[in-house]
Tab-separated table of C-alpha atoms in Angstrom:
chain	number	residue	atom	x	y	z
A	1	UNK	CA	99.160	111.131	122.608
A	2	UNK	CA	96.557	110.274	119.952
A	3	UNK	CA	98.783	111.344	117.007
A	4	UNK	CA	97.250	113.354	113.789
A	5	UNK	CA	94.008	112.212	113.581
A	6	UNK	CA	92.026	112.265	110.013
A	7	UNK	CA	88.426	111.415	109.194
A	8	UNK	CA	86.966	110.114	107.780
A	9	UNK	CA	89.166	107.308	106.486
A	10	UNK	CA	87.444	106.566	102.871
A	11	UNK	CA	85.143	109.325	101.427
A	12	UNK	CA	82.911	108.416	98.698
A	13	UNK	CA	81.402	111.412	96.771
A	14	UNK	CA	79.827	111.581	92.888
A	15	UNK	CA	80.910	114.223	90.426
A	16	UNK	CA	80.022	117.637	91.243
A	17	UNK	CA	78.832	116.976	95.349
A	18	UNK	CA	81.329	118.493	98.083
A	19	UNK	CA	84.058	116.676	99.836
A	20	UNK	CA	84.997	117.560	103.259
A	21	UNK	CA	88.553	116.381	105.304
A	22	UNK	CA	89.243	117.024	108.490
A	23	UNK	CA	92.638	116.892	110.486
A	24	UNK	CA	93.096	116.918	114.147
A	25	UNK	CA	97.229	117.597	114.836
A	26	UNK	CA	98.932	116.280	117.597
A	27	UNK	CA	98.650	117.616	120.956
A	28	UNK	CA	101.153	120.772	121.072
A	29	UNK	CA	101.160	121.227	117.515
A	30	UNK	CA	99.877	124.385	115.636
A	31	UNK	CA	101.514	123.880	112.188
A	32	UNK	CA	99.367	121.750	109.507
A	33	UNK	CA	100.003	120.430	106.416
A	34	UNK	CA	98.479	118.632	103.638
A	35	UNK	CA	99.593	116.548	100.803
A	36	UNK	CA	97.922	114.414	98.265
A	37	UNK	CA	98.600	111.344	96.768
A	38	UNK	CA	97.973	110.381	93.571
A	39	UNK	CA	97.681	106.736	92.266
A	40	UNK	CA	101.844	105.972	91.116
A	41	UNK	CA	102.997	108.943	92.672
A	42	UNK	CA	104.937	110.774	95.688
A	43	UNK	CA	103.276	113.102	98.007
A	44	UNK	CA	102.527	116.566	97.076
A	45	UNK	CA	102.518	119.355	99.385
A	46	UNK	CA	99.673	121.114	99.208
A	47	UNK	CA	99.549	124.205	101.995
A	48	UNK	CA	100.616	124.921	105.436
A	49	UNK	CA	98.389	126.212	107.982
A	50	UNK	CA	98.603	128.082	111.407
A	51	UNK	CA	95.581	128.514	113.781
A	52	UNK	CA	93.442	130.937	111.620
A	53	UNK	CA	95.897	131.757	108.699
A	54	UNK	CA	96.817	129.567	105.774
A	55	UNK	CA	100.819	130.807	105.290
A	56	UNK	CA	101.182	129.246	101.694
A	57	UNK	CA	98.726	127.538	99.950
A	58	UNK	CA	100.930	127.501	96.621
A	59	UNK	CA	100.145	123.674	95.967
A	60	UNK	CA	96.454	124.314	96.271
A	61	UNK	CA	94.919	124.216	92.719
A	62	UNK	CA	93.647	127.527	91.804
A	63	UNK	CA	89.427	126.891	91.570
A	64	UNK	CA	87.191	124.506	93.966
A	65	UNK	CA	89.989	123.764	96.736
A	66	UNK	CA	90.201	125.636	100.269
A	67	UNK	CA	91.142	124.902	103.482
A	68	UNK	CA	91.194	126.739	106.738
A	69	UNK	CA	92.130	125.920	110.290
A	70	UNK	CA	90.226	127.854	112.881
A	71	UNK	CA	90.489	128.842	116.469
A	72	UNK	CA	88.935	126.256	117.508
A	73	UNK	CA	88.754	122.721	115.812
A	74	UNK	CA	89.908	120.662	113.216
A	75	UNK	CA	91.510	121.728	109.981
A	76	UNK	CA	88.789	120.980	107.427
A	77	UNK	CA	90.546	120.902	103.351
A	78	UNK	CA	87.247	121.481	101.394
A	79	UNK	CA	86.845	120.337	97.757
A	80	UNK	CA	84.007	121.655	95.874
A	81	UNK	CA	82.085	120.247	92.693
A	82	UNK	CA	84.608	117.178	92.769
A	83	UNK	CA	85.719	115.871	89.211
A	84	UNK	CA	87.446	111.909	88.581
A	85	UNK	CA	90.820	113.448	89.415
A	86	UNK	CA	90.438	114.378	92.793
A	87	UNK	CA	90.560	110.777	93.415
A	88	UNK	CA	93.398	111.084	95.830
A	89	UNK	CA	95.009	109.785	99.148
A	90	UNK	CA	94.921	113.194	101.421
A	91	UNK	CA	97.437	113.470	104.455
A	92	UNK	CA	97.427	115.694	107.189
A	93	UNK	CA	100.851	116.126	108.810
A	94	UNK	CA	101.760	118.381	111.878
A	95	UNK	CA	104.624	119.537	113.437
A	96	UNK	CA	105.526	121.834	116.618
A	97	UNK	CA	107.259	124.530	114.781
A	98	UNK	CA	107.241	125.682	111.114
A	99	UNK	CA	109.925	123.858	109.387
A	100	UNK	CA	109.767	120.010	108.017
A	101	UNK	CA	113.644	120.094	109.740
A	102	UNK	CA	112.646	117.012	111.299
A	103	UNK	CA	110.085	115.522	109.447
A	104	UNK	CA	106.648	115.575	110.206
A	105	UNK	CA	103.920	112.981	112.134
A	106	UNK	CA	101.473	112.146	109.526
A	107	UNK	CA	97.920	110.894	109.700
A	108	UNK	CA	96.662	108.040	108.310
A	109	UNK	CA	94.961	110.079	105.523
A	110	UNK	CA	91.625	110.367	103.906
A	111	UNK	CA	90.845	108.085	100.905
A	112	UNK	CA	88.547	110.062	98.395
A	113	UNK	CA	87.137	108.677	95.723
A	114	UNK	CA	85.049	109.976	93.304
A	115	UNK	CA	82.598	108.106	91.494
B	1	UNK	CA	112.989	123.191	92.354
B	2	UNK	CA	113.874	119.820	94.640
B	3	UNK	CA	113.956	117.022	92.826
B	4	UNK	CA	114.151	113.352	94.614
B	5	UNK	CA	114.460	110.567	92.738
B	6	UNK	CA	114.016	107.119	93.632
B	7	UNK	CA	114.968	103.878	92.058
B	8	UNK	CA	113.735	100.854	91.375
B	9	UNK	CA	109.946	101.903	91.584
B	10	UNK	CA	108.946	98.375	92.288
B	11	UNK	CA	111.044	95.516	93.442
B	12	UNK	CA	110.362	91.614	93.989
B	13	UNK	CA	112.238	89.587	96.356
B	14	UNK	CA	112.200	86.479	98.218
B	15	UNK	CA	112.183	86.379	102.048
B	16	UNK	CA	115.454	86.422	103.572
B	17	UNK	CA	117.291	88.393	100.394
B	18	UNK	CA	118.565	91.386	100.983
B	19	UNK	CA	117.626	94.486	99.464
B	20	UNK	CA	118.928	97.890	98.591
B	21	UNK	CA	116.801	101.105	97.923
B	22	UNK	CA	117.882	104.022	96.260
B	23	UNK	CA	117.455	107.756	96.440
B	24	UNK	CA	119.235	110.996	94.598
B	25	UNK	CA	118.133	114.585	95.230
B	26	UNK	CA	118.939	118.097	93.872
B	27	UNK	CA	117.744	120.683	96.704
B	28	UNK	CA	119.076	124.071	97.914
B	29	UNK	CA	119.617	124.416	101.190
B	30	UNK	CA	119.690	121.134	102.052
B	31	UNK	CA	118.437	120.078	105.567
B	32	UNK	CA	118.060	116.422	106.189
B	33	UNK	CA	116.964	113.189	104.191
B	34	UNK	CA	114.074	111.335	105.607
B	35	UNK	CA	113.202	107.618	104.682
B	36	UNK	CA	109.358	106.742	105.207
B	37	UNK	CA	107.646	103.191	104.992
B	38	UNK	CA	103.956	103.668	104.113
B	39	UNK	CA	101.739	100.298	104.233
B	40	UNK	CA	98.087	101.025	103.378
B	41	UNK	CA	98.414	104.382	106.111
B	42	UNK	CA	100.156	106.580	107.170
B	43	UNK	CA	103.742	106.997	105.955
B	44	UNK	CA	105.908	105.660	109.103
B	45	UNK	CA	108.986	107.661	110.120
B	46	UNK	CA	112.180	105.426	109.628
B	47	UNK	CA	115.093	107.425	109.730
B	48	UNK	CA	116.750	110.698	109.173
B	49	UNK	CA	120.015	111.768	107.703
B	50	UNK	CA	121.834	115.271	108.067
B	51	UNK	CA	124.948	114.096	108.071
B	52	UNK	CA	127.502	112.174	105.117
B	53	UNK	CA	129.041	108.660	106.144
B	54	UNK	CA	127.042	108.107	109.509
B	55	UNK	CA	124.891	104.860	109.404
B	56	UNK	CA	121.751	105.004	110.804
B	57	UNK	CA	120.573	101.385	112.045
B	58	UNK	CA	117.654	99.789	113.134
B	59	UNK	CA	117.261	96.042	113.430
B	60	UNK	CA	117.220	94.610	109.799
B	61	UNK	CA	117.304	98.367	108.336
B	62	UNK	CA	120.267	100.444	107.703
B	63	UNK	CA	120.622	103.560	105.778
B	64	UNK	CA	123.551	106.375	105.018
B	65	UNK	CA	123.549	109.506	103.211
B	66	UNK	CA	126.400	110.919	101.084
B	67	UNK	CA	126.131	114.680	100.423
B	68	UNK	CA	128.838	114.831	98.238
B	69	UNK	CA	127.329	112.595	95.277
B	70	UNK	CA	123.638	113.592	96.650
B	71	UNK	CA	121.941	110.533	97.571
B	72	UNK	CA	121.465	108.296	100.025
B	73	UNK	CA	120.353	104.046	100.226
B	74	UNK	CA	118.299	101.974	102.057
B	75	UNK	CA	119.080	98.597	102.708
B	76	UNK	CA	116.817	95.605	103.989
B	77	UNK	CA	118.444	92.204	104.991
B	78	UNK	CA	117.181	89.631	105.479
B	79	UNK	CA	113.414	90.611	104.769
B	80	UNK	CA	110.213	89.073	105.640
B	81	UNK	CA	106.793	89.468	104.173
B	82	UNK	CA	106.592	92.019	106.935
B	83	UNK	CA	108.670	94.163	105.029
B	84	UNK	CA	106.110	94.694	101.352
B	85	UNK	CA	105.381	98.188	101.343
B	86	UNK	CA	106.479	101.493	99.668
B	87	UNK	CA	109.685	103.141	100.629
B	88	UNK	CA	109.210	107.018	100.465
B	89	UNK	CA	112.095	109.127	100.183
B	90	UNK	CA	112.029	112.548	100.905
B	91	UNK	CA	114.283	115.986	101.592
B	92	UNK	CA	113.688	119.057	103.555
B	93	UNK	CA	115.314	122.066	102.518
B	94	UNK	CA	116.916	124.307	105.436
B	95	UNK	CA	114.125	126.506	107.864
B	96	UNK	CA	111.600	124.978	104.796
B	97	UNK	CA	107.779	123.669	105.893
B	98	UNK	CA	107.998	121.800	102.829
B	99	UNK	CA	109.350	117.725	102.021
B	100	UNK	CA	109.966	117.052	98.664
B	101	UNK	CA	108.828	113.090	97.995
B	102	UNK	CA	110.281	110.791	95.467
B	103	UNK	CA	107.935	108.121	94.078
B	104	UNK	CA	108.623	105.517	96.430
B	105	UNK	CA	109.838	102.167	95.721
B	106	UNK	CA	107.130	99.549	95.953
B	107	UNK	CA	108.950	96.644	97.876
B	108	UNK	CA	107.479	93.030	97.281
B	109	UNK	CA	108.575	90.395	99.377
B	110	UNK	CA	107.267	86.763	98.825
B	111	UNK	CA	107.726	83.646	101.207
């Protein structure tokens, strides 16, 4: 079992290009969630996916975020037009049935950085 | 809203001292307790508490939750170098997708 799998692993992007995440849950797994880390903080829950619907995206900021996880494929967390303060570690966790009751498996997360 | 708190938020020790973490929580619902170790990754399940007074033990680590006073500790004896990382604490509220995180305590440990 490969685990949660997130690429890349460091993302480099100026001010104003596209950033990209993708996420890969563990075999069996249809529930996906991402957090961000800021420098000196926890994680933050961002949304919670299913195969082609996004259940609650309430962490999400409102403008130049999405993210989607289709049929078939990875879940992809898309930043547009990034800005200094995306500069974030982004993790991917999944788990085999809606609830965190358990915990989740995380990935080892996508590094962005924004210069 | 959840609230987790964790203290200290950074922490310097020598090898072989041993060390105790703390975390306090407000939640509704409340589910379980997780403790995570996150090196320069992924945050690394440790342990899980649901239930007041029951130790949960692995080698060196140790932890226990008490639901009554709402919070739970982490303690690390004798540590190695092995053992500098950040301690996440988190909760999960009851049939919730969601984990509340604390800080984290950055954990130091120097030969």
């Amino acid at each position: 079992n490969a685990g949660v799998m997130q690429n890349p692993r460091h993302l480099v992007r100026r001010r104003g290009q596209e950033a990209r995440l993708r996420c890969s849950p563990m075999k069996g797994h249809s529930h996906v969630y991402w957090y961000r880390q800021l420098p000196e903080e926890g994680l933050k829950f961002m949304v919670y996916l299913q195969k082609e619907n996004i259940i609650d995206e309430s962490g999400m900021p409102k403008e130049r975020f999405s993210a989607e996880f289709p049929k078939e494929g990875p879940s992809i967390l898309r930043i547009q037009q990034v800005v200094r303060g995306d500069s974030a570690a982004y993790f991917c966790a999944s788990s085999p049935d809606g609830t965190a009751n358990y915990g989740y498996t995380f990935g080892s997360g996508t590094r962005l950085t924004v210069v | 809203e959840d609230k987790v708190v964790q203290s200290p938020l950074s922490l310097v020790v020598h090898e072989g001292d041993t060390v105790t973490l703390n975390c306090s929580y407000e939640v509704t619902n409340f589910r379980s307790l997780l403790w995570y170790k996150q090196e320069k990754k992924a945050p690394t399940f440790l342990f899980m508490l649901t239930s007041s007074g029951i130790e949960k033990k692995s080698g060196r680590l140790s932890s226990i939750l008490d639901k009554k006073e709402l919070f739970s500790i982490l303690n690390i004896t004798a540590t190695q170098t092995g053992d500098s990382a950040v301690y996440l604490c988190a909760i999960a509220g009851a049939g919730s997708y969601q984990l509340t995180f604390g800080k984290g305590t950055k954990l130091s440990v120097i030969p």
